[in-house]
Amino acid sequence: MTADQVTHDRPHTPGAPRLRAAVLGAGAWGTTFAAVMADAGCDVTVWGRDEKVCRQIADEHRNEAYLPGVQLPARVTASSDARAVLAGADVVAVAIPSQSARATLTPLADAVAGHAVAVSLMKGVELSTDRRMSEVVAESLGIPADRIAVVSGPNLALEIARRQPTATVVASTSEATAQLVARACASAYFRPYTNDDVVGVELCGAVKNVIALAVGISQGRGLGYNTMATVITRGLVEITRLGLALGADADTFPGLAGLGDLMATCASPDSRNHTLGGHIGRGMTLDEAISATGGTAEGVKSCRSVLELATTLGVEMPITSAVVKVLHEGLPVDQLAPLLLARPHKAEGA
């Protein structure tokens, strides 16, 4: 079965074959996306390393560790056996920490069905290789690019798990694959838009976490909304600059995957990157901040890989560079804002 054939099997259409979906990752976003696909009519099985979490999802349709107080749809179940979860799945969504993705996925390549479409829910750039997450998924699972999609947008997991309305972008080089994934997750509260700019959508998702760290650090130091607006606006410039250097579509950056996701991640107290930045700004060490935040704040590691990529391309990213200095090179947090404002004067659009 090809992606084009599966695309016509709308999961919510009476009499049509129901799509089977596997989600690798039982954290907040993986579990939430599983619920979204179940509400769209798919049968969904989640894989996680923690047997206790998997049992609770399967038996009680809850994941109190990551989504407290949320009741999951009956069509969502779970197992700690990754191969059993992947068997026969039409859609394989990957929601694991970006820097461990390759090591986790590579041994599972032969367990993925020949017709399956893979969906990257991850937001980062791989350290040492500068690979985007869709590239890591393709290489690790041996799936061609036209059967890979990425999902990104203003998608804070807890809000979506509570079925609050939001929109997202499903990007793929294949229209058939993008349409399949969009149909597999479309519901009354989750509105997917398709896009063929995989590079731009992925870079928006990776770099916005870094900008959210900068906003959190600034707010942790007691700085106000003027600073927040400045960092967000100039952060979008950095994201756009890097994306264009890699051939992305300029229209992606003011859209849902760009400005939309950036605003949500920088402003919400539910954003782990924003929260961790706040802890750093209030004087915690990085280890203390990671512990206090809980879960994975992708920007902590991906800030270095994003800066590595930008340096290779000769792209200036002063906010990203400052975050790396604060988190990994010992720059005092009080020097973050002065470092940014001390840059040479120039025209805004330069």
Coordinates of C-alpha atoms in Angstrom, one line a residue:
M1 CA 0.0 0.0 0.0
T2 CA 1.4 3.4 -1.0
A3 CA 1.0 6.8 0.7
D4 CA -1.3 7.8 -2.1
Q5 CA -3.6 4.7 -1.5
V6 CA -3.7 5.2 2.3
T7 CA -4.5 8.9 1.8
H8 CA -8.0 8.0 0.5
D9 CA -8.8 6.0 3.6
R10 CA -10.3 8.8 5.7
P11 CA -10.3 7.4 9.3
H12 CA -13.6 9.2 10.1
T13 CA -15.5 7.9 7.0
P14 CA -18.0 5.2 7.9
G15 CA -17.0 1.9 6.2
A16 CA -13.5 3.0 5.3
P17 CA -10.5 1.0 6.8
R18 CA -9.5 2.6 10.1
L19 CA -5.9 3.9 10.2
R20 CA -3.6 2.3 12.7
A21 CA -1.1 4.7 14.3
A22 CA 1.9 4.1 16.4
V23 CA 3.4 6.8 18.6
L24 CA 7.0 6.4 19.8
G25 CA 7.2 8.4 23.0
A26 CA 4.9 8.5 26.0
G27 CA 5.7 12.0 27.2
A28 CA 3.3 14.9 27.1
W29 CA 3.4 15.7 23.4
G30 CA 3.5 12.1 22.2
T31 CA 0.5 11.2 24.4
T32 CA -1.3 14.3 23.3
F33 CA -0.8 13.6 19.6
A34 CA -2.0 10.0 20.2
A35 CA -5.2 11.5 21.7
V36 CA -5.5 13.8 18.7
M37 CA -5.3 11.0 16.2
A38 CA -7.7 8.9 18.2
D39 CA -10.2 11.7 18.2
A40 CA -9.7 11.9 14.4
G41 CA -10.8 8.2 14.2
C42 CA -7.5 6.3 14.3
D43 CA -6.6 3.3 16.5
V44 CA -3.5 4.4 18.3
T45 CA -0.9 2.6 20.3
V46 CA 1.8 4.5 22.3
W47 CA 5.3 3.1 23.0
G48 CA 7.2 4.3 26.1
R49 CA 10.1 3.0 28.2
D50 CA 8.3 3.3 31.5
E51 CA 6.1 0.3 31.9
K52 CA 4.1 2.0 34.7
V53 CA 3.1 4.9 32.3
C54 CA 2.2 2.4 29.6
R55 CA 0.1 0.4 31.9
Q56 CA -1.8 3.4 33.0
I57 CA -2.4 4.6 29.5
A58 CA -3.6 1.1 28.4
D59 CA -5.7 0.3 31.5
E60 CA -7.0 3.7 32.7
H61 CA -6.6 5.9 29.6
R62 CA -4.6 8.4 31.6
N63 CA -1.0 9.6 31.8
E64 CA -0.8 11.3 35.1
A65 CA 3.0 11.7 34.9
Y66 CA 2.8 14.0 31.9
L67 CA -0.8 15.0 31.4
P68 CA -2.3 15.2 34.9
G69 CA -6.1 15.2 35.0
V70 CA -6.6 14.4 31.3
Q71 CA -8.8 11.5 30.2
L72 CA -7.5 9.9 27.0
P73 CA -9.8 8.5 24.3
A74 CA -10.6 4.8 24.5
R75 CA -8.9 4.2 21.2
V76 CA -5.5 5.0 22.8
T77 CA -3.6 2.1 24.3
A78 CA 0.1 1.6 25.1
S79 CA 2.9 -0.9 25.4
S80 CA 6.6 -0.9 26.3
D81 CA 7.2 -3.4 23.4
A82 CA 8.2 -1.1 20.6
R83 CA 8.1 -3.8 17.9
A84 CA 4.6 -4.8 18.9
V85 CA 3.5 -1.1 18.8
L86 CA 5.0 -0.7 15.3
A87 CA 3.6 -3.9 13.7
G88 CA 1.2 -3.0 10.9
A89 CA 1.0 0.7 11.7
D90 CA 0.1 3.0 8.8
V91 CA 1.3 6.1 10.6
V92 CA 4.4 6.2 12.9
A93 CA 4.7 9.4 14.9
V94 CA 8.0 10.0 16.7
A95 CA 8.0 12.1 19.8
I96 CA 11.2 11.2 21.7
P97 CA 14.1 13.5 22.7
S98 CA 15.8 14.7 19.6
Q99 CA 19.3 14.0 20.7
S100 CA 18.5 10.3 21.4
A101 CA 16.3 9.8 18.4
R102 CA 18.9 8.1 16.1
A103 CA 20.0 5.6 18.8
T104 CA 16.3 4.7 19.6
L105 CA 15.1 4.4 16.0
T106 CA 17.8 2.6 14.2
P107 CA 17.3 -0.8 15.8
L108 CA 13.5 -0.5 15.0
A109 CA 13.9 0.1 11.2
D110 CA 12.9 -3.5 10.3
A111 CA 9.8 -3.3 12.4
V112 CA 8.2 -0.5 10.4
A113 CA 5.6 -1.6 7.8
G114 CA 6.7 -1.1 4.2
H115 CA 3.9 1.3 3.5
A116 CA 4.1 3.3 6.7
V117 CA 4.4 7.1 6.8
A118 CA 6.6 8.5 9.5
V119 CA 5.8 11.8 11.3
S120 CA 8.4 13.7 13.2
L121 CA 6.9 15.6 16.2
M122 CA 10.5 16.4 17.4
K123 CA 12.0 19.9 17.4
G124 CA 15.7 20.1 17.3
V125 CA 18.9 19.7 15.2
E126 CA 21.1 16.7 15.9
L127 CA 24.4 17.5 17.5
S128 CA 27.5 16.7 15.5
T129 CA 25.7 16.0 12.3
D130 CA 23.5 19.2 12.0
R131 CA 20.7 17.0 10.7
R132 CA 17.1 18.1 11.0
M133 CA 14.8 15.6 12.7
S134 CA 13.0 14.5 9.5
E135 CA 16.5 13.6 8.1
V136 CA 17.3 11.6 11.3
V137 CA 14.0 9.7 11.1
A138 CA 14.5 9.0 7.4
E139 CA 18.1 7.8 7.9
S140 CA 17.4 5.8 11.1
L141 CA 14.2 4.0 9.8
G142 CA 15.3 3.7 6.2
I143 CA 12.2 5.6 5.0
P144 CA 12.3 7.8 1.8
A145 CA 11.7 11.5 2.2
D146 CA 8.4 11.4 0.4
R147 CA 7.0 9.2 3.2
I148 CA 8.1 11.6 6.0
A149 CA 6.1 14.4 7.4
V150 CA 6.7 16.9 10.2
V151 CA 4.1 18.5 12.5
S152 CA 4.8 21.9 14.0
G153 CA 2.9 24.9 15.2
P154 CA 1.5 26.6 18.4
N155 CA 0.9 23.2 19.9
L156 CA 1.4 23.3 23.7
A157 CA 0.6 19.7 24.7
L158 CA -1.5 20.3 27.8
E159 CA -3.9 22.8 26.1
I160 CA -4.4 20.4 23.2
A161 CA -4.9 17.5 25.5
R162 CA -7.7 19.5 27.1
R163 CA -9.2 19.9 23.6
Q164 CA -8.6 23.6 23.4
P165 CA -8.7 24.7 19.7
T166 CA -5.4 25.1 17.8
A167 CA -4.0 24.8 14.3
T168 CA -0.8 23.3 13.1
V169 CA 1.3 22.7 10.0
V170 CA 1.9 19.3 8.4
A171 CA 4.9 19.6 6.1
S172 CA 6.1 17.0 3.6
T173 CA 7.8 16.9 0.2
S174 CA 4.9 14.7 -0.8
E175 CA 1.4 16.1 -1.0
A176 CA -0.1 12.6 -0.6
T177 CA 1.9 12.1 2.7
A178 CA 1.0 15.5 4.0
Q179 CA -2.7 14.9 3.3
L180 CA -2.6 11.5 4.9
V181 CA -1.1 12.9 8.1
A182 CA -3.5 15.9 8.1
R183 CA -6.5 13.5 7.8
A184 CA -5.1 11.3 10.5
C185 CA -5.1 14.2 13.0
A186 CA -7.8 16.6 11.9
S187 CA -10.6 17.0 14.5
A188 CA -13.0 19.6 15.8
Y189 CA -10.3 21.2 17.9
F190 CA -7.1 20.4 15.9
R191 CA -6.8 22.0 12.5
P192 CA -3.9 20.9 10.3
Y193 CA -2.7 23.0 7.3
T194 CA -0.4 21.3 4.8
N195 CA 2.9 22.8 3.5
D196 CA 5.8 21.5 1.4
D197 CA 8.5 23.6 3.2
V198 CA 9.9 20.9 5.4
V199 CA 13.1 22.8 6.0
G200 CA 11.4 26.0 7.1
V201 CA 8.9 24.3 9.3
E202 CA 11.5 22.2 11.1
L203 CA 13.9 25.1 11.7
C204 CA 11.1 27.2 13.1
G205 CA 10.3 24.4 15.6
A206 CA 14.0 23.9 16.6
V207 CA 15.0 27.6 17.0
K208 CA 11.9 28.8 18.7
N209 CA 12.9 26.7 21.8
V210 CA 16.1 28.6 22.0
I211 CA 14.4 32.0 21.7
A212 CA 12.0 30.9 24.5
L213 CA 14.9 30.1 26.7
A214 CA 16.2 33.7 26.1
V215 CA 12.7 35.1 27.0
G216 CA 12.5 33.0 30.1
I217 CA 15.9 34.1 31.3
S218 CA 15.0 37.7 30.7
Q219 CA 11.8 37.4 32.6
G220 CA 13.5 35.4 35.4
R221 CA 15.7 38.5 35.8
G222 CA 12.6 40.7 36.2
L223 CA 12.7 42.2 32.8
G224 CA 9.3 43.2 31.2
Y225 CA 7.2 43.0 28.1
N226 CA 9.4 45.4 26.1
T227 CA 12.3 43.0 26.4
M228 CA 10.1 40.0 25.7
A229 CA 8.8 41.6 22.5
T230 CA 12.3 42.6 21.5
V231 CA 13.6 39.1 21.9
I232 CA 10.7 37.5 20.1
T233 CA 10.8 39.9 17.2
R234 CA 14.6 39.6 16.8
G235 CA 14.4 35.9 17.4
L236 CA 12.1 35.6 14.4
V237 CA 14.7 37.4 12.4
E238 CA 17.3 34.8 13.4
I239 CA 15.0 31.9 12.5
T240 CA 14.2 33.5 9.1
R241 CA 17.8 34.2 8.4
L242 CA 18.9 30.7 9.0
G243 CA 16.0 29.2 7.1
L244 CA 16.5 31.3 4.0
A245 CA 20.2 30.3 4.0
L246 CA 19.0 26.7 3.8
G247 CA 16.5 27.3 1.0
A248 CA 13.3 27.6 3.1
D249 CA 10.2 29.5 1.9
A250 CA 10.0 33.0 3.3
D251 CA 6.2 32.7 3.7
T252 CA 6.7 30.0 6.4
F253 CA 8.2 32.2 9.0
P254 CA 5.3 34.6 9.7
G255 CA 2.9 31.6 9.7
L256 CA 1.8 29.0 12.3
A257 CA 5.0 27.1 12.4
G258 CA 7.1 30.3 12.7
L259 CA 5.5 33.3 14.5
G260 CA 2.6 31.3 15.8
D261 CA 4.7 28.7 17.5
L262 CA 7.3 31.2 18.7
M263 CA 4.6 33.3 20.4
A264 CA 3.1 30.4 22.2
T265 CA 6.4 28.9 23.3
C266 CA 7.8 32.3 24.5
A267 CA 4.6 33.4 26.4
S268 CA 3.2 30.3 28.0
P269 CA 4.0 29.1 31.5
D270 CA 3.3 25.5 30.1
S271 CA 6.4 25.8 27.8
R272 CA 9.3 23.8 29.3
N273 CA 11.9 26.0 27.5
H274 CA 10.4 29.2 28.8
T275 CA 10.1 27.7 32.3
L276 CA 13.6 26.4 32.3
G277 CA 14.9 29.8 31.2
G278 CA 13.0 31.4 34.0
H279 CA 14.7 29.2 36.5
I280 CA 18.1 30.1 35.1
G281 CA 17.2 33.8 35.2
R282 CA 16.3 33.4 38.9
G283 CA 19.8 32.0 39.7
M284 CA 19.5 28.2 39.4
T285 CA 22.3 26.2 37.8
L286 CA 21.5 24.4 34.6
D287 CA 21.3 21.0 36.4
E288 CA 19.0 22.6 39.0
A289 CA 16.8 24.2 36.3
I290 CA 16.5 20.9 34.4
S291 CA 15.4 19.1 37.5
A292 CA 12.9 21.8 38.5
T293 CA 11.4 21.9 35.1
G294 CA 10.8 18.2 34.6
G295 CA 10.5 16.7 31.1
T296 CA 12.7 17.6 28.2
A297 CA 13.5 21.3 27.3
E298 CA 14.8 20.6 23.8
G299 CA 16.4 24.1 23.5
V300 CA 19.1 23.3 26.1
K301 CA 20.9 20.9 23.8
S302 CA 19.7 22.1 20.4
C303 CA 20.9 25.6 21.0
R304 CA 24.4 24.3 20.5
S305 CA 23.6 22.4 17.3
V306 CA 21.6 25.3 15.9
L307 CA 24.5 27.6 16.5
E308 CA 26.9 25.0 15.0
L309 CA 24.7 24.9 11.9
A310 CA 24.5 28.7 11.7
T311 CA 28.3 29.1 12.1
T312 CA 28.9 26.6 9.3
L313 CA 26.6 28.7 7.0
G314 CA 28.0 32.0 8.1
V315 CA 24.7 33.1 9.5
E316 CA 24.7 35.5 12.5
M317 CA 22.4 34.4 15.4
P318 CA 23.2 36.7 18.4
I319 CA 20.4 35.5 20.6
T320 CA 21.2 31.9 20.0
S321 CA 24.8 32.6 20.7
A322 CA 24.0 34.4 23.9
V323 CA 21.9 31.5 25.1
V324 CA 24.7 29.0 24.5
K325 CA 27.1 31.3 26.4
V326 CA 24.7 31.4 29.4
L327 CA 23.8 27.8 29.5
H328 CA 27.1 26.1 28.5
E329 CA 29.9 28.6 28.7
G330 CA 29.4 30.3 32.1
L331 CA 28.2 33.7 31.0
P332 CA 26.4 35.4 33.9
V333 CA 22.7 35.9 33.3
D334 CA 23.0 39.6 34.0
Q335 CA 25.1 40.0 30.9
L336 CA 22.6 38.4 28.5
A337 CA 20.6 41.6 27.7
P338 CA 23.7 43.9 27.6
L339 CA 25.3 41.5 25.2
L340 CA 22.4 41.7 22.8
L341 CA 22.0 45.5 23.0
A342 CA 25.7 46.1 22.6
R343 CA 25.7 45.0 19.0
P344 CA 26.6 47.5 16.3
H345 CA 23.9 49.9 15.2
K346 CA 22.3 49.2 11.8
A347 CA 19.1 49.4 9.9
E348 CA 16.4 47.0 11.2
G349 CA 16.1 45.1 7.9
A350 CA 19.8 44.7 7.4

